Coordinates of N, CA, C and O in Angstrom, one line a residue:
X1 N 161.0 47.8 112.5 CA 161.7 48.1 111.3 C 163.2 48.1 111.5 O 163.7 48.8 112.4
X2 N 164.0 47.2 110.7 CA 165.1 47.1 110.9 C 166.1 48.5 110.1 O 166.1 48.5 108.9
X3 N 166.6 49.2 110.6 CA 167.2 50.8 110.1 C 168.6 50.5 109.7 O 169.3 51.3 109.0
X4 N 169.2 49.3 110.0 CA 170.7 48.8 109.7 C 170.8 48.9 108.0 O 170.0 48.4 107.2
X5 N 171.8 49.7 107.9 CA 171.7 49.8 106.2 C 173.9 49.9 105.9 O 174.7 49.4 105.2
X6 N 173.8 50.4 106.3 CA 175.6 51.0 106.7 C 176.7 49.5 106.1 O 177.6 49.5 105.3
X7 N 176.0 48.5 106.9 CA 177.0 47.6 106.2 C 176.4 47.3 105.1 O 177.0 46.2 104.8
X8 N 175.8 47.5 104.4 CA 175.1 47.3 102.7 C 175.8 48.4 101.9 O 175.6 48.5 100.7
X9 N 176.8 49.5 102.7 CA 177.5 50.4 101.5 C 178.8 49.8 100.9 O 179.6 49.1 101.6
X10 N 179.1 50.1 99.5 CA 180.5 49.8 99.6 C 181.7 50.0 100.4 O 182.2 51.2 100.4
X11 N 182.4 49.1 101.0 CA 183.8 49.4 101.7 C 184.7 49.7 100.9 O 185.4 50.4 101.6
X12 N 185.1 49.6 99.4 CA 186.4 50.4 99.0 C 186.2 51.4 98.5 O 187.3 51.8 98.1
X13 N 184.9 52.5 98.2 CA 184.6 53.5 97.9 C 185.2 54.4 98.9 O 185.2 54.1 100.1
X14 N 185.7 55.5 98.5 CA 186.1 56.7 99.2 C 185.1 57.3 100.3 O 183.9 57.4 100.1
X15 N 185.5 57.7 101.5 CA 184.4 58.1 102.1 C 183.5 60.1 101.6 O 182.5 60.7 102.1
X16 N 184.5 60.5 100.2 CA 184.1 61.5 99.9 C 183.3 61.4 98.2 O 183.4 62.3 97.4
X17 N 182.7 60.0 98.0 CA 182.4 59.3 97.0 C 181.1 60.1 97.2 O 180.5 60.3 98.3
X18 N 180.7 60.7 95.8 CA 179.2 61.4 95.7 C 177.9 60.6 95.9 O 177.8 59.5 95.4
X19 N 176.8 61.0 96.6 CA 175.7 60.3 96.6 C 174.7 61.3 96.1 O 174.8 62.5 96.0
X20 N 173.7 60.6 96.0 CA 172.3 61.0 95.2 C 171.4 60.3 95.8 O 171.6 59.2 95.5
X21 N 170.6 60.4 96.3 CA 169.7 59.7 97.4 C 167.7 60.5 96.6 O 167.1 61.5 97.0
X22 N 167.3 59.4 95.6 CA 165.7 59.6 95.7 C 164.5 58.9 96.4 O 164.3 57.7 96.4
X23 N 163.9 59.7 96.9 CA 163.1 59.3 97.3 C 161.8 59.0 96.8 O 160.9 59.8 96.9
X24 N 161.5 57.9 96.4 CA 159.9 57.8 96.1 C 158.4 57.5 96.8 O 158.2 56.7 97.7
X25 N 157.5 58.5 96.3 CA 156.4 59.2 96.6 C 155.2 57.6 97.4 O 154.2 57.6 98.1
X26 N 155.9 56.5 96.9 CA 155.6 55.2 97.5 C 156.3 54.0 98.1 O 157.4 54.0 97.7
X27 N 156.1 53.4 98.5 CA 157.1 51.9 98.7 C 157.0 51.1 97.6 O 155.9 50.8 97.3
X28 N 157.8 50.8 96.9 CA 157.8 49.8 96.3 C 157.5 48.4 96.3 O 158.3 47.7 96.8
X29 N 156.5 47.8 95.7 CA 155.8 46.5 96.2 C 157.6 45.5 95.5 O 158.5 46.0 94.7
X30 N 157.7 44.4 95.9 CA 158.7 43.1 96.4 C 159.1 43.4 94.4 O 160.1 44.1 94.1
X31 N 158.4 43.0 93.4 CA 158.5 42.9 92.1 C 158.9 44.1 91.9 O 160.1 44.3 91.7
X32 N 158.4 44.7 91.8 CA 158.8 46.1 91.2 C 160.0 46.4 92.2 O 160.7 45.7 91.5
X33 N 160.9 46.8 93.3 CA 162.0 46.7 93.9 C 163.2 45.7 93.1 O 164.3 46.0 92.8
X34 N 162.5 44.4 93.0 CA 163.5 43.5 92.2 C 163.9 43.8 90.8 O 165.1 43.6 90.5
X35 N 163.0 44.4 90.0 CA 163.0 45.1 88.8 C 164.0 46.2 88.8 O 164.8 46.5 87.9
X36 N 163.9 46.7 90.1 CA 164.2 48.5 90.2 C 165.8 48.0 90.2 O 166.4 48.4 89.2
X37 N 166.4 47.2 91.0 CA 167.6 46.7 91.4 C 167.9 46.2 89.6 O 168.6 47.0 89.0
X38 N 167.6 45.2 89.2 CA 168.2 44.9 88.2 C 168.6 46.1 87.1 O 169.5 46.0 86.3
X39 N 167.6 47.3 87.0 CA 167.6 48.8 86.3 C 168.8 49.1 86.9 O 169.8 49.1 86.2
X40 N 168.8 49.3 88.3 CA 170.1 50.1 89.0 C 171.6 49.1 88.7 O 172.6 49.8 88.5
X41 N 171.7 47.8 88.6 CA 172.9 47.4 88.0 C 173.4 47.6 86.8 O 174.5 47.9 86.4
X42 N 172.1 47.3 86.1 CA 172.8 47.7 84.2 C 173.1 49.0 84.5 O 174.3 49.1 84.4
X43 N 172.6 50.0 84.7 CA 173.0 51.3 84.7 C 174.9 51.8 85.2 O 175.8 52.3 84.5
X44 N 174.7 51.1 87.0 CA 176.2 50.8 87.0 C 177.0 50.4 86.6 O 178.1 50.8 86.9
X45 N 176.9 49.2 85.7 CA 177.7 48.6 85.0 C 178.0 48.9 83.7 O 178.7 48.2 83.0
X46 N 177.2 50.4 83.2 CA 177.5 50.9 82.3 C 177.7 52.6 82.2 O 177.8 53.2 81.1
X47 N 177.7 52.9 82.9 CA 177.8 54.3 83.5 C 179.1 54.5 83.6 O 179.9 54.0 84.4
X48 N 179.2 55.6 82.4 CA 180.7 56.5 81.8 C 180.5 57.5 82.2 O 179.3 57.7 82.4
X49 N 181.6 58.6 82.7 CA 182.1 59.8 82.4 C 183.2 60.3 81.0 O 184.4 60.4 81.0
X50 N 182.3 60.5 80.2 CA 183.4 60.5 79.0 C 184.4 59.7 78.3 O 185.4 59.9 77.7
X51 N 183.5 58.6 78.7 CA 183.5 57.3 77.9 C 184.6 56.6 78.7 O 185.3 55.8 78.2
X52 N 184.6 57.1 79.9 CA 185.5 56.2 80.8 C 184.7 55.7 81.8 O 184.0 56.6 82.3
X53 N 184.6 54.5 82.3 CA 183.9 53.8 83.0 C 183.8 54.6 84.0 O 184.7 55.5 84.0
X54 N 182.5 54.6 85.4 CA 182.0 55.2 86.6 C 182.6 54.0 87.6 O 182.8 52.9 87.2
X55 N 183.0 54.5 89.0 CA 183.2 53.4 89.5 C 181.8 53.4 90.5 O 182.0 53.8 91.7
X56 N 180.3 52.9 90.3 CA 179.6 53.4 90.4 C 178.5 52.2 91.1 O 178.7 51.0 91.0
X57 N 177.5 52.9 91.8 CA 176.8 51.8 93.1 C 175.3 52.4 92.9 O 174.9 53.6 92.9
X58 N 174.5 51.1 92.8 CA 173.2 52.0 93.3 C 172.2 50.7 93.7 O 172.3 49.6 93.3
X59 N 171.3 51.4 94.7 CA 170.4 50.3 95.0 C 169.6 50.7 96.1 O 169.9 51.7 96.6
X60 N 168.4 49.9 96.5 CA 167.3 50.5 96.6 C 167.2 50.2 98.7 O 167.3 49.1 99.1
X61 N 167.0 51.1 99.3 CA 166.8 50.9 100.8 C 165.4 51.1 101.2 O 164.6 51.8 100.7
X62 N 165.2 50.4 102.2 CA 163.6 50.2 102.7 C 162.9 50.1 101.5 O 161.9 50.9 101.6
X63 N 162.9 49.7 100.7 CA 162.1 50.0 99.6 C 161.2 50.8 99.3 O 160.0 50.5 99.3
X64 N 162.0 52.5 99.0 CA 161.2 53.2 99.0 C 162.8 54.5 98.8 O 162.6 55.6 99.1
X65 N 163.7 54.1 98.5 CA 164.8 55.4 98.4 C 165.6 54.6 97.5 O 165.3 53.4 97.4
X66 N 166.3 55.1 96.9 CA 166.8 54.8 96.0 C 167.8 55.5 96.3 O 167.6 56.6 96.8
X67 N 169.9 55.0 96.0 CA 171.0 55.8 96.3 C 171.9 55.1 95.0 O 171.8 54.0 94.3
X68 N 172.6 56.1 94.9 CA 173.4 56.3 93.6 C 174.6 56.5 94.2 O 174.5 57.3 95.1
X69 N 175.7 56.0 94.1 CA 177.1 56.5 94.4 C 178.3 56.6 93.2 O 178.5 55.9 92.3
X70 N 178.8 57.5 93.5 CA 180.1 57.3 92.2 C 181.4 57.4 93.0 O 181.5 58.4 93.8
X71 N 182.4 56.7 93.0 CA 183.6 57.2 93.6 C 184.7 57.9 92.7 O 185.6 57.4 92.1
X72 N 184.4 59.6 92.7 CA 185.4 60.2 92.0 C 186.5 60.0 92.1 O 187.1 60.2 91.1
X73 N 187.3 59.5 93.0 CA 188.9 59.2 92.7 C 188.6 58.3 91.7 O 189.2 58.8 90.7
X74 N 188.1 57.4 91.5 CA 188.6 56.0 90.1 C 188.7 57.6 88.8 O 189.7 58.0 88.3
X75 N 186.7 58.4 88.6 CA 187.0 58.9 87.4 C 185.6 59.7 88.1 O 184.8 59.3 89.0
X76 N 185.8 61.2 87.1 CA 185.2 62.1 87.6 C 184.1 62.0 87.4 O 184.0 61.4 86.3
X77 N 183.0 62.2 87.9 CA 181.3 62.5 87.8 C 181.1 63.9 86.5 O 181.0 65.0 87.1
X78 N 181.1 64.0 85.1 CA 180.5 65.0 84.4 C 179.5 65.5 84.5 O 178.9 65.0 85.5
X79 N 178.8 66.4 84.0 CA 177.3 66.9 83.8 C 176.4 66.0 82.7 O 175.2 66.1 82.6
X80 N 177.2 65.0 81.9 CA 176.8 63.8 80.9 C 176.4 63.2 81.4 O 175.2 62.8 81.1
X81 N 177.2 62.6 82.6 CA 177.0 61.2 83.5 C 176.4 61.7 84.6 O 176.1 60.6 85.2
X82 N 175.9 62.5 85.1 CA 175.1 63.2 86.0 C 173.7 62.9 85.4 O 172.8 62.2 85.9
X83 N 173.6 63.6 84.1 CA 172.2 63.9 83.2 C 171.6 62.3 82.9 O 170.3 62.1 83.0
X84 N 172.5 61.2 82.5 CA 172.5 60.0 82.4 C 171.4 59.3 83.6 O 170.3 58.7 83.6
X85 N 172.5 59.9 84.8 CA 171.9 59.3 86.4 C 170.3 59.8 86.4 O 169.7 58.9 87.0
X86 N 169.8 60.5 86.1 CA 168.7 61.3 86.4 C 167.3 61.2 85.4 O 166.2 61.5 85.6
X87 N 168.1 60.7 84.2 CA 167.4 60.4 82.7 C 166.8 58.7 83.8 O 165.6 58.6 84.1
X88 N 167.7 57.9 84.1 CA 167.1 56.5 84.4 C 165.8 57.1 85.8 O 164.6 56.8 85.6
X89 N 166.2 58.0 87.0 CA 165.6 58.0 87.8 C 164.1 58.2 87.2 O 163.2 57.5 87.6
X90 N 163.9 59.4 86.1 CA 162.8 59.7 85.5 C 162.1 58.5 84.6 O 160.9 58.5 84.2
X91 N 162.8 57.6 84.4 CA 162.2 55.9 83.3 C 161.6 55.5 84.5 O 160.4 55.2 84.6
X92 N 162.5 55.5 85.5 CA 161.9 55.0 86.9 C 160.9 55.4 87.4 O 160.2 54.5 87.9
X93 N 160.4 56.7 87.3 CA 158.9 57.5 87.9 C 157.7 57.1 86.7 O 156.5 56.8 86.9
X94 N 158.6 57.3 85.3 CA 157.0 56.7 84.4 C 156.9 55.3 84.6 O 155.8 54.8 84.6
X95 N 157.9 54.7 84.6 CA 157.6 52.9 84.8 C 156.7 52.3 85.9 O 156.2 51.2 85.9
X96 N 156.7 53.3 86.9 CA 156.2 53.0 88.0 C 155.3 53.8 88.7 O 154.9 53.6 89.9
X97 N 155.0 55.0 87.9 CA 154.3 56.1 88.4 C 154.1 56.8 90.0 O 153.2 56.9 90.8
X98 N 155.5 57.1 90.0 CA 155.7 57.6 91.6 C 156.6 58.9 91.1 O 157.2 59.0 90.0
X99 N 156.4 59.7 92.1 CA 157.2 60.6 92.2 C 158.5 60.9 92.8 O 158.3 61.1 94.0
X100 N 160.1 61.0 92.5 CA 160.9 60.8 92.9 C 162.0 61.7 93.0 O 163.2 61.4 93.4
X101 N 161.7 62.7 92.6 CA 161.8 63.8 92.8 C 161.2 65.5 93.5 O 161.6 66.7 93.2
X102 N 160.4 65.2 94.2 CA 159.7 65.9 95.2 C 160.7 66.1 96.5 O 160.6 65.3 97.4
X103 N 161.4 67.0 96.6 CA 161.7 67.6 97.7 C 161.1 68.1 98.8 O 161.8 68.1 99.8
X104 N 159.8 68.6 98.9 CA 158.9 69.0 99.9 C 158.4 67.9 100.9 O 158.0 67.9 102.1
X105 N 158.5 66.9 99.8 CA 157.8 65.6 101.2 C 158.8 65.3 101.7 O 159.7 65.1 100.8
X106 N 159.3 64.9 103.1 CA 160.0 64.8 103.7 C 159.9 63.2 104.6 O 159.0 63.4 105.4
X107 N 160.2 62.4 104.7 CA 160.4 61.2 105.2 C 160.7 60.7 106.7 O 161.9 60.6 107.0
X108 N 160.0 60.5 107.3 CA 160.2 60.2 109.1 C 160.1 58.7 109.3 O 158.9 58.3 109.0
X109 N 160.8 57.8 109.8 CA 160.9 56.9 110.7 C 159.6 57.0 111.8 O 159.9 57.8 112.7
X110 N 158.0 56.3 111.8 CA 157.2 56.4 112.7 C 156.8 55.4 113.0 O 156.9 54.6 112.1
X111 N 156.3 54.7 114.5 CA 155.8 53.3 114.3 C 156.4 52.3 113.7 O 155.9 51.3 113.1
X112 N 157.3 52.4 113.8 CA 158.3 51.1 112.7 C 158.3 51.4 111.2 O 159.3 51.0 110.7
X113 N 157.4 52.0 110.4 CA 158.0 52.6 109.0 C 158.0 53.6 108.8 O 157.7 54.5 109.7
X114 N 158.4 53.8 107.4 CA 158.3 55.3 106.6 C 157.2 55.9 106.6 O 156.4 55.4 105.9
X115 N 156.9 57.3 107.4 CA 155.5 57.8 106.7 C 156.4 59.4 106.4 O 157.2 60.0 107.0
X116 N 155.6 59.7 104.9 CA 156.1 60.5 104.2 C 155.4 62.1 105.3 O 154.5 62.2 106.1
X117 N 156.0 62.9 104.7 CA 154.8 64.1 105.6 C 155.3 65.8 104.5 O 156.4 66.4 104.5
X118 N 154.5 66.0 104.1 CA 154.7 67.9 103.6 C 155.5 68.8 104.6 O 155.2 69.1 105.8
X119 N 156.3 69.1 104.1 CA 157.0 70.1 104.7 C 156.6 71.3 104.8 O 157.3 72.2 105.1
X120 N 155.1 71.5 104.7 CA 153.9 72.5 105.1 C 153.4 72.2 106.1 O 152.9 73.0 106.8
X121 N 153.5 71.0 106.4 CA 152.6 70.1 107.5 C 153.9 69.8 108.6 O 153.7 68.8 109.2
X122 N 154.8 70.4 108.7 CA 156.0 69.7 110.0 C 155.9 70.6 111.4 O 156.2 70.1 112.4
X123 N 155.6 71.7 111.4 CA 155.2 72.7 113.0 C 153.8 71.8 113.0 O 153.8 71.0 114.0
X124 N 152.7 71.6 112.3 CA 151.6 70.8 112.5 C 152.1 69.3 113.4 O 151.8 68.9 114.5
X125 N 152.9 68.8 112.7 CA 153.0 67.5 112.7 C 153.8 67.4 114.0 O 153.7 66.4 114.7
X126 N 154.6 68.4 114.4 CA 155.2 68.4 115.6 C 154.4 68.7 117.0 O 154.5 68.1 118.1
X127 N 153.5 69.8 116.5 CA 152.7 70.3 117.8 C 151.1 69.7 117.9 O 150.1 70.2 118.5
X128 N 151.3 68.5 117.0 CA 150.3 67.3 117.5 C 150.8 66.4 118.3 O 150.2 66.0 119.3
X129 N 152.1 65.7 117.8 CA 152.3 64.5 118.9 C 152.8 63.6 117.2 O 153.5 62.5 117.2
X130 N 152.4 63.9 116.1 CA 152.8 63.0 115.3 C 154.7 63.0 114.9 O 155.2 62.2 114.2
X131 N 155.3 64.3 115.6 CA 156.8 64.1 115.3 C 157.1 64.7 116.3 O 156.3 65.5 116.9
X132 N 158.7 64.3 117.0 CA 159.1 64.7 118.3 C 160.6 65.0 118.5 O 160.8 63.9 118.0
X133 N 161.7 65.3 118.8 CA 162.1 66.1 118.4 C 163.5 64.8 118.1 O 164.5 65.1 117.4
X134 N 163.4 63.5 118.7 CA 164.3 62.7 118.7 C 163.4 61.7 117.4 O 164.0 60.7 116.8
X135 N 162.3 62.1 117.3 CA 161.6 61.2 116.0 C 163.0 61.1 114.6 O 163.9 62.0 114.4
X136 N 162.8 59.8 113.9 CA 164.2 59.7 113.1 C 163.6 60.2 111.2 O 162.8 59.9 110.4
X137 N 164.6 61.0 111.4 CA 164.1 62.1 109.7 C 165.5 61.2 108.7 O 166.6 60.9 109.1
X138 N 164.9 60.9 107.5 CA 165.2 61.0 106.5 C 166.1 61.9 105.7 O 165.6 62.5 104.8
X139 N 167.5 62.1 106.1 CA 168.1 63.5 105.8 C 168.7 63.5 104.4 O 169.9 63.7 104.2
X140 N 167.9 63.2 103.4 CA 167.9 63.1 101.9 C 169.0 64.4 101.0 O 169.3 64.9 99.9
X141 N 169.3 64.5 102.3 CA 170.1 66.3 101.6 C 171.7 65.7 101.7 O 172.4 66.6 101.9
X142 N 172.2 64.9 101.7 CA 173.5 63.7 102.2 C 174.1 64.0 100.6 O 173.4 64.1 99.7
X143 N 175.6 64.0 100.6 CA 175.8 64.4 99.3 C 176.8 63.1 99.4 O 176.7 62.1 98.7
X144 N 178.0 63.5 100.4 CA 179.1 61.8 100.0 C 178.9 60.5 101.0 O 178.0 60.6 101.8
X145 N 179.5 59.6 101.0 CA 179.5 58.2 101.5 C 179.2 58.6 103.0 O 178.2 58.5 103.6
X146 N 180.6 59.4 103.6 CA 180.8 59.6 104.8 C 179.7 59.5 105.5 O 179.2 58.7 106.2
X147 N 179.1 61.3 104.8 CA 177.2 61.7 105.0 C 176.2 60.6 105.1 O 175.3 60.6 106.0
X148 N 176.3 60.1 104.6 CA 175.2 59.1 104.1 C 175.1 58.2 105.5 O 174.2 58.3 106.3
X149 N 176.6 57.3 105.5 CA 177.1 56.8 106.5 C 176.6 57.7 107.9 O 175.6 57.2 108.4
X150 N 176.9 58.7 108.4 CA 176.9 59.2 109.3 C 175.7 60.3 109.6 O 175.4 60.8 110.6
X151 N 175.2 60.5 108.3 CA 173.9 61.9 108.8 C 172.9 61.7 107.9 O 172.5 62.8 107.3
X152 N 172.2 60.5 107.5 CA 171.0 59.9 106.4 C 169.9 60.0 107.7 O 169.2 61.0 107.8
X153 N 169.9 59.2 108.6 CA 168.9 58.8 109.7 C 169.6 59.4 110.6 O 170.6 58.9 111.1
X154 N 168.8 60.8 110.8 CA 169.3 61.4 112.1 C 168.2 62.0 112.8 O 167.3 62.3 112.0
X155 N 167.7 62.4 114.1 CA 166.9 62.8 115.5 C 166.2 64.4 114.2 O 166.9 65.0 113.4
X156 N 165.4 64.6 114.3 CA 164.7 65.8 113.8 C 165.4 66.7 114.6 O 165.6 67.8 114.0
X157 N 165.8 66.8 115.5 CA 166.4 67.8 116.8 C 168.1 68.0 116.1 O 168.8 68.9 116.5
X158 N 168.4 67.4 115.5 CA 169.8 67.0 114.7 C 170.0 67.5 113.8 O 171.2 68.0 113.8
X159 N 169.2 67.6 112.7 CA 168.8 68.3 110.8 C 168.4 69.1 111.3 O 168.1 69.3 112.4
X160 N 168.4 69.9 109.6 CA 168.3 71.3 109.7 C 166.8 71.8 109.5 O 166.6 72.9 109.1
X161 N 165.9 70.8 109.8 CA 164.6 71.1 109.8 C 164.3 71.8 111.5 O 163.2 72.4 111.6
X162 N 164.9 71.6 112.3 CA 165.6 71.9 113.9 C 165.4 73.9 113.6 O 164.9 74.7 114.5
X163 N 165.8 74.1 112.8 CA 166.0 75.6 112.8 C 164.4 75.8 112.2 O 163.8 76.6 112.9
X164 N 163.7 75.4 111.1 CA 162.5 75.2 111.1 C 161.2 75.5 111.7 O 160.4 76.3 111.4
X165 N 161.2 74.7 112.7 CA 160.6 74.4 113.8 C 160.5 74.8 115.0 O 161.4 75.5 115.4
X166 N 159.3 74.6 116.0 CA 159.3 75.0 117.4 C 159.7 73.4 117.9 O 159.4 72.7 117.0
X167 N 160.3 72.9 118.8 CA 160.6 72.0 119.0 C 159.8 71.9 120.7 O 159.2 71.0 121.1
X168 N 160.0 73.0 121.5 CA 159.9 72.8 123.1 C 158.8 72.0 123.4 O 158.9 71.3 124.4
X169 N 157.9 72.0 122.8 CA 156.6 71.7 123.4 C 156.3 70.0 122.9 O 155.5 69.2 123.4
X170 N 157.6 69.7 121.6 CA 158.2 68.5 121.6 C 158.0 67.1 122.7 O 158.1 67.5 123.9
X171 N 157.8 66.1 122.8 CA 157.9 65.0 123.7 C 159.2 64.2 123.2 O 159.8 64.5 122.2
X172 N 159.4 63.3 124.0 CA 160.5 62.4 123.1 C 160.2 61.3 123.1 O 159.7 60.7 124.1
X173 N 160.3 60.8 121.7 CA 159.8 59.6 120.9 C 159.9 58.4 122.2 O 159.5 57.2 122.0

């Protein structure tokens, strides 16, 4: 599985440009991704704060996350244009019947893809052999460009699931 995503961000966006990063409860099959992309451009290309244009990015990774960017220096991010961003994410869950808003499931890099896992299930999943402490987590908690850029795919030993967890008894991936 190819993990290179970094040069697919915008280069003149600010590196303190907000992100929103959902995760959905499935991968998205090739059509429905193509669909999802052309949703995520009308949206950018029409997405105000107060009836002043967003300078605004979204599009879909591994097919199966979905990121939103706005760069506040052009014009500020509101609670309108926030409410806006989150109204499409929700067309997106009934259109396609996934969940994309679940925070509990948690996302790991295994075997070459995404396998999702309960965050009920992570001391389990560690003190089987199915996660390890350099295994690569999904760190969905990323708020600007920089983050995203530098702490999205990071070592489970890295995130703050690290405090969580027993790790020693860990192997390395």
């Amino acid at each position: 599985m190819n993990l290179e995503y970094k040069h697919l961000l915008p280069a003149d966006f600010a590196p303190d440009s907000r992100v929103w990063i959902y995760q959905s409860s499935r991968m998205f099959s090739l059509g429905e991704a193509i669909q999802i992309e052309d949703l995520l451009n009308h949206f950018v290309e029409n997405w105000k704060s107060h009836g002043t244009p967003v300078k605004g990015f979204g599009t879909m990774f591994f097919g199966q996350f979905i990121i939103l960017m706005a760069d506040e220096r052009a014009t500020g991010v509101s609670g309108c244009s926030t409410d806006s961003s989150v109204r499409l994410i929700k067309e997106i869950e009934q259109l396609y019947k996934v969940s994309m808003f679940d925070r509990q499931n948690l996302a790991f890099v295994r075997e070459d893809k995404i396998e999702l896992l309960p965050l009920g299930q992570l001391q389990y999943a560690v003190d089987n052999g199915f996660l390890q402490a350099d295994s690569i987590y999904m760190n969905n908690l990323v708020q600007t460009k920089a983050e995203l850029d530098q702490n999205w795919l990071i070592p489970v030993k890295e995130s703050w699931l690290a405090k969580r967890i027993k790790l020693e008894n860990s192997q390395k991936a």
